[in-house]
Tab-separated table of C-alpha atoms in Angstrom:
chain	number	residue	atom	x	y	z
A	18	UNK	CA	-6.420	24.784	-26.123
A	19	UNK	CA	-6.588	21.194	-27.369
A	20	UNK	CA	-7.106	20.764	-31.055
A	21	UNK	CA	-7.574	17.582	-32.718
A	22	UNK	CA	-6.961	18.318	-36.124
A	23	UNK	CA	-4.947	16.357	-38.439
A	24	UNK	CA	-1.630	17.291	-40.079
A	25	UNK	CA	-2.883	16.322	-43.657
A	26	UNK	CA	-3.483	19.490	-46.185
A	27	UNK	CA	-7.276	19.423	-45.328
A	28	UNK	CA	-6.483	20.521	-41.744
A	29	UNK	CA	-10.444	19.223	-41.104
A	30	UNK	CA	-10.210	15.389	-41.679
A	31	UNK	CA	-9.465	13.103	-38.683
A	32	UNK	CA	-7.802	9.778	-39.719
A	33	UNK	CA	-8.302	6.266	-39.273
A	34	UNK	CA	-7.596	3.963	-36.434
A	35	UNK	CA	-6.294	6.720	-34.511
A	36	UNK	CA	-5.825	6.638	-30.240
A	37	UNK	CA	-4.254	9.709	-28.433
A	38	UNK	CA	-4.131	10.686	-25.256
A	39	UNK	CA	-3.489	13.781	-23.060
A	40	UNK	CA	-3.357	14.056	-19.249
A	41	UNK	CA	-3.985	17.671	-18.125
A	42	UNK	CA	-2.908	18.540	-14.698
A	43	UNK	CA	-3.257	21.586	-12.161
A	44	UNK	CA	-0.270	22.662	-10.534
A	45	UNK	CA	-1.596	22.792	-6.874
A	46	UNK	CA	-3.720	20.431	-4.802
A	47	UNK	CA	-5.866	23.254	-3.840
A	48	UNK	CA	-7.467	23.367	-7.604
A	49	UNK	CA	-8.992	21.398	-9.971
A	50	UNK	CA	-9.043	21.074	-13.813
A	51	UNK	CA	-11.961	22.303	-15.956
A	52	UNK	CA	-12.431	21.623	-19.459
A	53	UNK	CA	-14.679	22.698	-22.221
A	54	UNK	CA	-15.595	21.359	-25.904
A	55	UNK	CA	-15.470	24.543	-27.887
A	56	UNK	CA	-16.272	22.344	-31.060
A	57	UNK	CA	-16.949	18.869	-31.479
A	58	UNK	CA	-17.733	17.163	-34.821
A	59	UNK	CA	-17.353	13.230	-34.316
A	60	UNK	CA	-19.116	10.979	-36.197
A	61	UNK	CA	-22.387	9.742	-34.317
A	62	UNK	CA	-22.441	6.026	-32.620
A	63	UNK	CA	-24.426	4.190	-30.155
A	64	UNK	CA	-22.992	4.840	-26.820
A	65	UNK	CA	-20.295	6.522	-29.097
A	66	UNK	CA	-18.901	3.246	-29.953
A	67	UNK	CA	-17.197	4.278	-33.175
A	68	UNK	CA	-15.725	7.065	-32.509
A	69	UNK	CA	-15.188	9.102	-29.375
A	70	UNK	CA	-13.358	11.585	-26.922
A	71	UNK	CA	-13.717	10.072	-23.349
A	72	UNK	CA	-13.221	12.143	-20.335
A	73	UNK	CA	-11.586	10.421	-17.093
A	74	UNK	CA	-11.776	11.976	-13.476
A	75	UNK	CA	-7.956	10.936	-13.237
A	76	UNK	CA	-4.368	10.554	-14.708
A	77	UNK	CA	-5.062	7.668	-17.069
A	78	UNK	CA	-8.014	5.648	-18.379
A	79	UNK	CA	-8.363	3.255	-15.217
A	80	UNK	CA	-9.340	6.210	-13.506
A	81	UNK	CA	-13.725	7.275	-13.242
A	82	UNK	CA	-14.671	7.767	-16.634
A	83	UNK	CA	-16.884	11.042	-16.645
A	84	UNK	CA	-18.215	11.143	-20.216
A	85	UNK	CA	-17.625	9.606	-23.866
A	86	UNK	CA	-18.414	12.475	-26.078
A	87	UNK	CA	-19.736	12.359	-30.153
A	88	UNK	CA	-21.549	14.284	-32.485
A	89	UNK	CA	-21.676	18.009	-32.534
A	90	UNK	CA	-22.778	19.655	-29.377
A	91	UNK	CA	-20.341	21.894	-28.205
A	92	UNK	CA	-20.407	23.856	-25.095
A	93	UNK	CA	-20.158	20.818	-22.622
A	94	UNK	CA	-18.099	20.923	-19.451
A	95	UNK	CA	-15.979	18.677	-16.818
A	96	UNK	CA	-14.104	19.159	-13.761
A	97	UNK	CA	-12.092	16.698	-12.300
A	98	UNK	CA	-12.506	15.916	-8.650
A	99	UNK	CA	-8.063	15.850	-7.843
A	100	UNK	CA	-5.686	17.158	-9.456
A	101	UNK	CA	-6.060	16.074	-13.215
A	102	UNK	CA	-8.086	15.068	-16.106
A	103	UNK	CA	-7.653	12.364	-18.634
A	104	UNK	CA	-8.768	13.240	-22.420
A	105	UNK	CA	-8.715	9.838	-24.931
A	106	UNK	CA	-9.455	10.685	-28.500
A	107	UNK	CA	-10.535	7.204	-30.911
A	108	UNK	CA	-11.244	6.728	-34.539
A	109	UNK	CA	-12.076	3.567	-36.256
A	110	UNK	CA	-13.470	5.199	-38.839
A	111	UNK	CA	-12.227	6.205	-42.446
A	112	UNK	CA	-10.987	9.609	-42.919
A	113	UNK	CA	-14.073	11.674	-42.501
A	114	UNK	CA	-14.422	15.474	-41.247
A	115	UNK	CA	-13.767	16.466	-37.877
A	116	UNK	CA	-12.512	16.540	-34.753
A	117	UNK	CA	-12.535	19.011	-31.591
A	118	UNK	CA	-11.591	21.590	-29.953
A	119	UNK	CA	-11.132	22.217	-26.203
A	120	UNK	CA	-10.151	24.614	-23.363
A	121	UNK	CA	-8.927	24.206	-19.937
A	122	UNK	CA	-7.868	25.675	-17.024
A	123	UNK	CA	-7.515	25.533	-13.379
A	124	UNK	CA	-10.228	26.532	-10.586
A	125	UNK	CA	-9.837	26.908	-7.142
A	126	UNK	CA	-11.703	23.466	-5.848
A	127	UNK	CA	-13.807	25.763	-3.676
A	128	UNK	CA	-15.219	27.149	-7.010
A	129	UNK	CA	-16.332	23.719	-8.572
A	130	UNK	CA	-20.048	22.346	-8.576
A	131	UNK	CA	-20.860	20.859	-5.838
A	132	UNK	CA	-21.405	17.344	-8.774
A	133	UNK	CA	-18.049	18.302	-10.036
A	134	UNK	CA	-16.435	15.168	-11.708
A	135	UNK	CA	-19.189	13.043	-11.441
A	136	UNK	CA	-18.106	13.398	-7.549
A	137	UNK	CA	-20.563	14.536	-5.023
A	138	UNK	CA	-18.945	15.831	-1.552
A	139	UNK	CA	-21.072	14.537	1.766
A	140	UNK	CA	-19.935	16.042	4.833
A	141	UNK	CA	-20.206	13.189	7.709
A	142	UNK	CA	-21.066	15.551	11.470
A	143	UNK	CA	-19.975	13.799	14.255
A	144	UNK	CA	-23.836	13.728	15.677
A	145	UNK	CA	-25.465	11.590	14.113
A	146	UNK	CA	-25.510	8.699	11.222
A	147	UNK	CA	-27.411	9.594	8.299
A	148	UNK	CA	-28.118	7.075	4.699
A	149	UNK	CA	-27.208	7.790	1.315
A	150	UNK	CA	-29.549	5.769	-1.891
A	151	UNK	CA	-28.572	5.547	-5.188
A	152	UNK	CA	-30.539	5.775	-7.158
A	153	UNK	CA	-32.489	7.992	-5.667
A	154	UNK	CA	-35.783	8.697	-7.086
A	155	UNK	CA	-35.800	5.177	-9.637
A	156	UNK	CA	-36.554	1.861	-8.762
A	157	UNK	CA	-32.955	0.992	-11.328
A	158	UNK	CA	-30.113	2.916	-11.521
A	159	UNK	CA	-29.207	4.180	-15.383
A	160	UNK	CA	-26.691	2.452	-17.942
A	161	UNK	CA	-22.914	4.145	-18.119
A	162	UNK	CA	-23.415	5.367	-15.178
A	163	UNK	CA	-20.184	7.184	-13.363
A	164	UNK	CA	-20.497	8.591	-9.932
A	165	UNK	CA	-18.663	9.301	-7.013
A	166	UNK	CA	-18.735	10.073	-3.402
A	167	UNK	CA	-16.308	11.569	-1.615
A	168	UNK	CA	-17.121	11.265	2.481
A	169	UNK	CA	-15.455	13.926	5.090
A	170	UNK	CA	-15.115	13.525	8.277
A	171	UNK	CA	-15.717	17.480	9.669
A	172	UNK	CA	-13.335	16.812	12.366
A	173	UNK	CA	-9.500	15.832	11.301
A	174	UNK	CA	-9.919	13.784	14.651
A	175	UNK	CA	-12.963	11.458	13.526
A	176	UNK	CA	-12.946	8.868	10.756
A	177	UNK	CA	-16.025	7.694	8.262
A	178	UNK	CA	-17.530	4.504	9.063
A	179	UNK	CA	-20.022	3.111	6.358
A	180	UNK	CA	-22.282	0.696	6.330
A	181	UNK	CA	-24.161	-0.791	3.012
A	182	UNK	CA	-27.835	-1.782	4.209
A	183	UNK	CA	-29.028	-2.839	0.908
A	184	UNK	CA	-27.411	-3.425	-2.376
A	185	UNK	CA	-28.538	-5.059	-6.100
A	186	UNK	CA	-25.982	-4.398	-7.773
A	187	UNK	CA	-25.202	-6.775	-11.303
A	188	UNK	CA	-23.161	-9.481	-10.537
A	189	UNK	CA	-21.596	-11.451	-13.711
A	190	UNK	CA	-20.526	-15.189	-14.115
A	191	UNK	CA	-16.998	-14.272	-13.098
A	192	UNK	CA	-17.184	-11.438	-11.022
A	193	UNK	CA	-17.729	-7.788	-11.144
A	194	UNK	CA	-17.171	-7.396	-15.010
A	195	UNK	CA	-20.144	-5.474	-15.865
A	196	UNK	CA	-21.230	-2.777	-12.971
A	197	UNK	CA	-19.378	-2.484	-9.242
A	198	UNK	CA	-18.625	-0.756	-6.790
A	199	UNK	CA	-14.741	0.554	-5.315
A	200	UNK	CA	-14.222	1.658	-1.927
A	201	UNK	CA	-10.928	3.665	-1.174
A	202	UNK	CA	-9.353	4.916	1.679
A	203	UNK	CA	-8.670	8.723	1.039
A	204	UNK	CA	-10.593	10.992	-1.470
A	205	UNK	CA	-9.823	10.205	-4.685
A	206	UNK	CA	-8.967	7.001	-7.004
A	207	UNK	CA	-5.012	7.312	-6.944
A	208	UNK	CA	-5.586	6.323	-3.056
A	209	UNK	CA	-5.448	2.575	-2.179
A	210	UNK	CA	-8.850	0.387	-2.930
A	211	UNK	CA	-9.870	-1.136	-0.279
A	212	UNK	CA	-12.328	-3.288	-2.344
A	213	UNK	CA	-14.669	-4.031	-6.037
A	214	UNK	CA	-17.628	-5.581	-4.810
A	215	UNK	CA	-21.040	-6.365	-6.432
A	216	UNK	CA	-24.063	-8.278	-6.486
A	217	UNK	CA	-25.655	-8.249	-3.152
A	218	UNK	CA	-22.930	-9.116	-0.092
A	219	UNK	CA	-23.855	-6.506	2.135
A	220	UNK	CA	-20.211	-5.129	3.587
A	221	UNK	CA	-18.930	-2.244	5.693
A	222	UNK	CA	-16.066	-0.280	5.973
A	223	UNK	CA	-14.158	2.268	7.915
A	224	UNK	CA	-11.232	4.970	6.591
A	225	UNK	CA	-8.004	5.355	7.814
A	226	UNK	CA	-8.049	9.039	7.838
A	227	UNK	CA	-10.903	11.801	7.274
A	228	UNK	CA	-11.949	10.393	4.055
A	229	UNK	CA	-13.536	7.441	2.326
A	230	UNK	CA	-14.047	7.454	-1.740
A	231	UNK	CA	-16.607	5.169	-3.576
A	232	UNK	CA	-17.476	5.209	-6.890
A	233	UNK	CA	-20.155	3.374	-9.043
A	234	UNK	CA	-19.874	2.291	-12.478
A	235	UNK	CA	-22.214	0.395	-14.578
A	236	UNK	CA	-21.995	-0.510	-18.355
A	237	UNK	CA	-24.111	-0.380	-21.396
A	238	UNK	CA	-27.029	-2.889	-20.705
A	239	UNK	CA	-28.386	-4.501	-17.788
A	240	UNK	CA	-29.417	-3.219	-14.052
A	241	UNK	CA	-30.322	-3.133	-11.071
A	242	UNK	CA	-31.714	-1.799	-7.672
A	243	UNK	CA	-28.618	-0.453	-6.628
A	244	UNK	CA	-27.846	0.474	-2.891
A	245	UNK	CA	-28.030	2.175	0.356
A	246	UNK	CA	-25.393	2.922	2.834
A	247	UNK	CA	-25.629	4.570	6.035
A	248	UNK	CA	-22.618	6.920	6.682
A	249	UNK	CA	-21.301	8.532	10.295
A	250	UNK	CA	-18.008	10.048	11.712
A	251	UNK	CA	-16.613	7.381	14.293
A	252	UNK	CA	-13.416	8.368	16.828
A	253	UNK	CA	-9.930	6.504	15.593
A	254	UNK	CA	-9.204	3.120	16.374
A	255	UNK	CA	-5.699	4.493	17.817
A	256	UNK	CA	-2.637	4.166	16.016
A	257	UNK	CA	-1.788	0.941	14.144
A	258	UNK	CA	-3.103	-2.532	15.186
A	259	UNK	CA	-1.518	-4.259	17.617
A	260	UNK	CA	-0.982	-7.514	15.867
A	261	UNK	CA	0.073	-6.883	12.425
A	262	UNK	CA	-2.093	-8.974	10.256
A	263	UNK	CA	-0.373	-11.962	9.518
A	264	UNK	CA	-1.819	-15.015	9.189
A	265	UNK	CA	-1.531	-18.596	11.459
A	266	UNK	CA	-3.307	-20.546	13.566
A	267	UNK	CA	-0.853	-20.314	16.458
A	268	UNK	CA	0.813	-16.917	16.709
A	269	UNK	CA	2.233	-16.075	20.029
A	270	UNK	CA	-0.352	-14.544	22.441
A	271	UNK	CA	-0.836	-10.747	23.124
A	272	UNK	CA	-0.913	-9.692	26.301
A	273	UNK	CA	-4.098	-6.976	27.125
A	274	UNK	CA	-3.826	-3.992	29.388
A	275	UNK	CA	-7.003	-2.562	31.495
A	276	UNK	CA	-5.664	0.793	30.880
A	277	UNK	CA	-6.418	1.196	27.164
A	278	UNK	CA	-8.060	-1.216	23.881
A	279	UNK	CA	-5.458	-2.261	22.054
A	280	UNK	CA	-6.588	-3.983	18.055
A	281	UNK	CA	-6.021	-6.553	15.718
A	282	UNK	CA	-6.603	-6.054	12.105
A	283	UNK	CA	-6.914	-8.660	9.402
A	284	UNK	CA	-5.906	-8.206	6.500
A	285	UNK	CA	-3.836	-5.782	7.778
A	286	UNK	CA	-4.495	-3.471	4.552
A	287	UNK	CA	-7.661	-4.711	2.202
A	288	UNK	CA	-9.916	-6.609	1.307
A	289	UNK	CA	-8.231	-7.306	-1.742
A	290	UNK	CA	-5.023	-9.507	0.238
A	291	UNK	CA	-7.855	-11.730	1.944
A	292	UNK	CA	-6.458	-15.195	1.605
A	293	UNK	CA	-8.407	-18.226	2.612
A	294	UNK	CA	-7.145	-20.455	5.320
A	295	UNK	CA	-7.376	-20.334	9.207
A	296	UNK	CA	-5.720	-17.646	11.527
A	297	UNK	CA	-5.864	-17.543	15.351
A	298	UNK	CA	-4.995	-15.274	17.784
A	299	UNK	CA	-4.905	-16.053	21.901
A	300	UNK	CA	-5.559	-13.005	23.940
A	301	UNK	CA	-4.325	-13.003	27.607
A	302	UNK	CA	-4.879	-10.938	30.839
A	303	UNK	CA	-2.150	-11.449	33.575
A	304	UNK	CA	-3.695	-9.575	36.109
A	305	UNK	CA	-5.580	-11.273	38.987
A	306	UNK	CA	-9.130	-11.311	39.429
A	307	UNK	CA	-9.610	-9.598	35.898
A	308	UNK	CA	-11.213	-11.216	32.521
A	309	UNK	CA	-11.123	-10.490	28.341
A	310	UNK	CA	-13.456	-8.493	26.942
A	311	UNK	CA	-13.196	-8.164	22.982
A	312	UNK	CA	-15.420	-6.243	20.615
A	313	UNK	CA	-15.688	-7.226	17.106
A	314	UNK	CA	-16.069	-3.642	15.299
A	315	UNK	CA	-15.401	-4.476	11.648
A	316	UNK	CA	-16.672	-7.586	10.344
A	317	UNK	CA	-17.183	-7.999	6.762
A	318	UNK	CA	-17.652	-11.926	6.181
A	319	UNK	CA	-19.672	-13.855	3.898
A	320	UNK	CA	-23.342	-13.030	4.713
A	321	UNK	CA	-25.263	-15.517	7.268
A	322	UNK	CA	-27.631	-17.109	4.455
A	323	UNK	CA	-25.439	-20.075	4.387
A	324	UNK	CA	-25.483	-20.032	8.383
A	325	UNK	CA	-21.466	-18.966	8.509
A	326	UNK	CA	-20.323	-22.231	6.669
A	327	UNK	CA	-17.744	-21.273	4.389
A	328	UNK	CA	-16.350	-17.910	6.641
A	329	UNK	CA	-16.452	-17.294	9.991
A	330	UNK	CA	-15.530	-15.967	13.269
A	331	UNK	CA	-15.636	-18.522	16.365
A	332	UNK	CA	-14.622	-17.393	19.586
A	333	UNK	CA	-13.390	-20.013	22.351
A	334	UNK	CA	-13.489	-19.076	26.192
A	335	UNK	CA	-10.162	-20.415	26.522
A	336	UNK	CA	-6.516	-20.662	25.750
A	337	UNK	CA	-7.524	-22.815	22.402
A	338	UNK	CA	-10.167	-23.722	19.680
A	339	UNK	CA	-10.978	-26.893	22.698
A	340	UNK	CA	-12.769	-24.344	24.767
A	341	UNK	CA	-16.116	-23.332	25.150
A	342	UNK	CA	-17.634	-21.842	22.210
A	343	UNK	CA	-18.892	-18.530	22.865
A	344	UNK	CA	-19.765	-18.382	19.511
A	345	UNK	CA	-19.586	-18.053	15.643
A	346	UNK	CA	-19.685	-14.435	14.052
A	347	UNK	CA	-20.637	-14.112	10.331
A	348	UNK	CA	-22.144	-10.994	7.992
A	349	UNK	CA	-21.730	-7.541	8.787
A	350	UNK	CA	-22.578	-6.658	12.724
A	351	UNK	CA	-20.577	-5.950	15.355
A	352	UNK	CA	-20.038	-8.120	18.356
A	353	UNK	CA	-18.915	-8.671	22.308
A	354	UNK	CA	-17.755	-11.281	24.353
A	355	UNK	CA	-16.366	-11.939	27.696
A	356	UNK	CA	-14.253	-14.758	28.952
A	357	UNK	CA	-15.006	-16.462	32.027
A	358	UNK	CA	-10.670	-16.689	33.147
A	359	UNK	CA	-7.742	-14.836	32.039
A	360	UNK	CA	-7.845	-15.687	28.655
A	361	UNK	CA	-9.908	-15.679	25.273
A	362	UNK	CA	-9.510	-17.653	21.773
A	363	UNK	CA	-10.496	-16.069	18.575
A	364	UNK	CA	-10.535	-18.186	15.329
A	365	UNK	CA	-10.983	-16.685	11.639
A	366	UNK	CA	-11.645	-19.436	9.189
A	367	UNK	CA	-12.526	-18.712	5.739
A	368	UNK	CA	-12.979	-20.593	2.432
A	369	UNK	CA	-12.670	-18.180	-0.588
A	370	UNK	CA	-11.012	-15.228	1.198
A	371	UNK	CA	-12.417	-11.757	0.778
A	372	UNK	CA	-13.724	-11.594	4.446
A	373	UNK	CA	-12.243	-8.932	6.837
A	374	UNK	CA	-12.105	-8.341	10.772
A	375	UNK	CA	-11.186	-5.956	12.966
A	376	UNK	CA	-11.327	-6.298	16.808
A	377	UNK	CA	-10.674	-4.464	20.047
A	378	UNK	CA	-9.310	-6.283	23.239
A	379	UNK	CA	-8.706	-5.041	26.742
A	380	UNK	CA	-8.918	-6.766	30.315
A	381	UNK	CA	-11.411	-5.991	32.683
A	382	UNK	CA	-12.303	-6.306	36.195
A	383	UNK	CA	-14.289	-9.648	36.700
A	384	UNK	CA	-16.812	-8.226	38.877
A	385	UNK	CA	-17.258	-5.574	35.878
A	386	UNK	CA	-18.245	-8.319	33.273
A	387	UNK	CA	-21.658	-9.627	32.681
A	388	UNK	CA	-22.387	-13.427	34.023
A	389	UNK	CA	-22.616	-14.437	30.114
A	390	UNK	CA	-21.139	-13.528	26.660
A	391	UNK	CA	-22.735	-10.623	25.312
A	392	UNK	CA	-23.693	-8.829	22.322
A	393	UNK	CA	-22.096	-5.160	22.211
A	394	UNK	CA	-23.528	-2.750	19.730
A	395	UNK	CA	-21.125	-0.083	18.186
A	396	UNK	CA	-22.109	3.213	18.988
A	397	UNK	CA	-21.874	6.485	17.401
A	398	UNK	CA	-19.391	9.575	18.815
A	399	UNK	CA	-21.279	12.584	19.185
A	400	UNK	CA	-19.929	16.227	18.342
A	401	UNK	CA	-20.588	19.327	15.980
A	402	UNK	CA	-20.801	20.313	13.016
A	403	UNK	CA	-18.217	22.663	10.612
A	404	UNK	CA	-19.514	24.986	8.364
A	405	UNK	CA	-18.050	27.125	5.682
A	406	UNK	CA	-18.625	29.355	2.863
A	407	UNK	CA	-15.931	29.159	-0.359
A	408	UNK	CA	-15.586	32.726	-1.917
A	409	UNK	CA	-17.029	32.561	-5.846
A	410	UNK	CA	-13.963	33.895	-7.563
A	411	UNK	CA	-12.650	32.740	-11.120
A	412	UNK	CA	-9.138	32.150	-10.434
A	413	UNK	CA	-7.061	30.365	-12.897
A	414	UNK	CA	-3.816	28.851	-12.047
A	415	UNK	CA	-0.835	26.990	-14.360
A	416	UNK	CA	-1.971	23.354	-15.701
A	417	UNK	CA	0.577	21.351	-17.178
A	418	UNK	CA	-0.465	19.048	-19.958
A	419	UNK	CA	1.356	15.934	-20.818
A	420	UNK	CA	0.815	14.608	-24.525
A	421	UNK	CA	0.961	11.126	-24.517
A	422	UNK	CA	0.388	9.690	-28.021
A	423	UNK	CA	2.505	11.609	-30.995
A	424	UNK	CA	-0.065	10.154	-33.325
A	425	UNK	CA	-2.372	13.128	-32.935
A	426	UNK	CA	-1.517	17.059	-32.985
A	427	UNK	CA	-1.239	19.192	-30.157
A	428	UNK	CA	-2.373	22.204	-31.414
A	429	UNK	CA	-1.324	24.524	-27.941
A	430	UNK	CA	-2.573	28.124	-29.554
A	431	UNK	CA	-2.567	29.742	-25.899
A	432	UNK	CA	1.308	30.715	-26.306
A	433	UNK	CA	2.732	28.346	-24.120
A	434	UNK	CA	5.951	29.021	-22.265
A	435	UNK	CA	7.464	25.381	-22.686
A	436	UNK	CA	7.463	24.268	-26.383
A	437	UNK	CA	8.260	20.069	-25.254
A	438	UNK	CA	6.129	17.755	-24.519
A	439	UNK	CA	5.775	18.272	-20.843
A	440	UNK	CA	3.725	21.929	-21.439
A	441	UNK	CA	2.629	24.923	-19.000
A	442	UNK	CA	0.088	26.788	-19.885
A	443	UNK	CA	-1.465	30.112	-18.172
C-alpha cells in the first residue's frame, strides 16, 4: 500500500509545496498494474488544480494521463494498459488534513476491462475495413479527455493500416498545445511516435508490426468535432525499404526486378524527421520490352486545398524532372503510374516538412501496362478472423515500486521483502 501521510507528529496533515512521485511496475509483460484509492482526502479544486494525485498509463508523467484525483471519494480504480503505472502526488496548499491511501497489484492482462487504462483494444480481421468515431454519440468530444486505442492485427502476418476520414480536432497558434493526437508504432506509448497532429490535415498511417497505438488528449477548455478513422489489416510491405530514406535530388538509380515490388520509404522512420527540401529518386528497368510501374501506397502530404503548392509528389516519365509529367500527387490517396520506356522519375518537394511517402516499384511487361498513366486503388487482403476467450481468474503477481521523490513517505505496510528504494511487493 501507498500512504501519503506526512512524517510530522499529526501523522494526518499533508504539507506545503510538496511533489512526489512513484512508478509502480509488474514484473511480467503478460500483466498489468491495478490500483485502488482506499482513502482520499485532498482538498477540492477546479479540475483539481490545487491539489492533486494524477494517475499516468506509463513510467513517468509524459506518459497518457488517466485521471487527476481530489476530494474524498474513495473506492476508484485504474489499470494501466503495459507494464506500469505512474502515481504524482501535489500540494500547493498550506498544511491542511489529508492525504491518501492506495493499493496495488498485478492482474493477468487477460483479466483487465476491456477500457482498461483509458485504452480500448480493437481487433483489426483481415476481411474487411471497418471505422472507428470519437466521439461517438456527441457532436464535441469532452474536456481532459484521455483515451487510447490500441489496434491488432489478428494475424502476426498482417499489419494495421489507418486512415483518418474526418478530423476537428483544436489546433492552437503554435501547434498542437492544447488537444492532439499521437500515433505510435507498437501498442503502447514507450514505442516510437510516429506523429502529434491536430486541427484538420487528414493523414494515414500504417504499423510496422501487428500493432498501431493512438491516443487523444484534450485540455481544460475548448473543443471540437473530433474524428473518424477507418481501420483494416493490410499484408507487409516486405522487409525494409529498398532505398533507405535519405534525402537528394540525384541519388543513384535503383534498378527494379519483374519478379517481386521492391519500396522506398521517406522518412525512413516518422513523420517527426520530415525535413523540407527536394528528394528524387530514378527508377530503372533493364530488361527489354518491359516498363515501370510504381504505386504510391502511403502518402501523407499537405492536403489538396492549396492545389499541392507547398508539398508534393510529381512524377516524370523519364530519366529526369525534364520529362513528361505524369503528374502531381498531394493529400492522402494512393496512386499508379506507368512509364512509357525503361525508366520513371519521382520527385518529392516539400516546403514545411511533415509530409511522408511510401512507394512500391517493379517492372512490367509493356504489353501488360495500360496505354496511359493510371490511378491504382489500394486494396484490402482478405482472411479470418481469431477468436478467444481469457479465463476470469484473480491472479496477482510481484510489482516492484520505485519511489522517486524522498520528499513524501512511503508508507509500504504489506511487509515487503526489499526494505530500499527499489521495493517488491507480493
Amino acid at each position: 500500500m501507498i500512504d501519503d501521510d506526512d512524517d510530522d507528529d499529526d501523522d494526518d496533515v499533508q504539507a506545503r509545496d510538496r511533489d512526489c512521485g512513484w512508478s509502480i511496475q509488474s514484473a511480467s509483460l503478460d500483466y498489468v498494474v491495478h490500483v485502488t484509492f482506499v482513502y482520499v482526502s485532498i482538498p477540492t479544486s477546479r479540475d483539481c488544480y490545487s491539489d492533486y494525485v494524477q494517475v499516468y498509463d506509463g513510467s513517468s508523467t509524459l506518459s497518457n494521463r488517466l485521471a487527476s484525483v481530489c476530494g474524498n471519494e474513495p473506492g476508484q480504480e485504474f489499470y494501466s494498459y503495459g507494464r506500469s503505472l505512474f502515481i504524482q502526488f501535489h500540494s500547493s496548499t498550506n498544511n491542511i488534513p489529508g492525504g491518501f491511501h492506495l493499493s496495488y497489484e498485478s492482474v493477468l492482462r487477460s483479466e483487465a476491462p476491456p477500457h482498461a487504462g483509458g485504452t480500448e483494444i480493437v481487433n483489426v480481421d483481415l476481411a474487411n475495413e471497418h471505422f472507428l468515431k470519437y466521439p461517438e454519440g456527441s457532436s464535441a468530444y469532452p474536456n481532459n479527455a484521455n483515451r487510447g486505442w490500441v489496434f491488432y492485427s489478428t494475424d502476426p502476418k498482417y499489419v494495421v493500416h489507418i486512415q483518418f476520414t474526418q478530423l476537428d480536432v483544436e489546433l492552437s497558434a503554435t501547434g498542437c498545445d492544447f488537444d492532439y493526437i499521437e500515433v505510435f508504432d507498437r501498442p503502447n506509448d514507450e514505442a516510437r511516435s510516429l506523429g502529434t497532429f491536430c486541427g484538420s490535415r487528414l493523414l494515414q498511417f500504417q504499423s510496422s508490426l501487428r500493432s498501431l497505438y493512438i491516443t487523444f488528449h484534450s485540455d481544460t477548455k475548448g473543443t471540437r468535432a473530433g474524428f473518424r478513422l477507418t481501420y483494416q489489416a493490410l499484408g507487409r510491405w516486405g522487409e525494409e525499404p529498398t532505398a533507405d530514406g535519405s534525402c537528394s535530388l540525384y541519388t543513384p538509380s535503383l534498378m527494379a526486378v519483374s519478379s517481386a515490388d521492391q519500396f522506398i520509404q521517406y522518412p525512413s522512420s516518422s513523420l517527426k524527421d520530415s525535413r523540407g527540401g527536394d528528394c528524387g529518386w530514378l527508377l530503372e528497368t533493364d530488361i527489354a520490352d518491359y516498363v515501370m510501374h510504381v504505386n504510391l501506397s502511403l502518402v501523407n502530404i499537405e492536403a489538396p486545398s492549396n492545389s499541392c503548392v507547398s508539398d508534393y509528389i510529381e512524377v516524370f516519365d523519364g530519366s529526369d524532372d525534364d520529362a513528361v509529367s505524369l503528374g502531381i500527387v498531394c493529400g492522402s490517396r494512393g496512386h499508379g503510374f506507368y512509364s512509357s520506356g525503361q525508366s520513371i522519375y519521382i520527385r518529392f518537394h516539400s516546403n514545411i516538412g511533415g509530409s511522408q511517402l511510401r512507394l512500391s516499384y517493379r517492372a512490367v511487361a509493356n504489353y501488360k501496362a495500360p496505354d496511359e498513366g493510371s490511378d491504382v486503388n489500394i486494396a484490402g487482403i482478405a482472411g479470418g478472423v481469431l477468436g478467444g476467450v481469457a479465463l476470469l481468474a484473480i491472479v496477482v503477481a510481484t510489482v516492484v515500486v520505485v519511489f522517486i521523490r524522498q520528499q513524501c513517505h512511503l508508507s509500504t505496510r504489506n511487509n515487503p521483502t526489499n526494505r530500499r528504494n527499489n521495493r517488491t511487493a507480493v
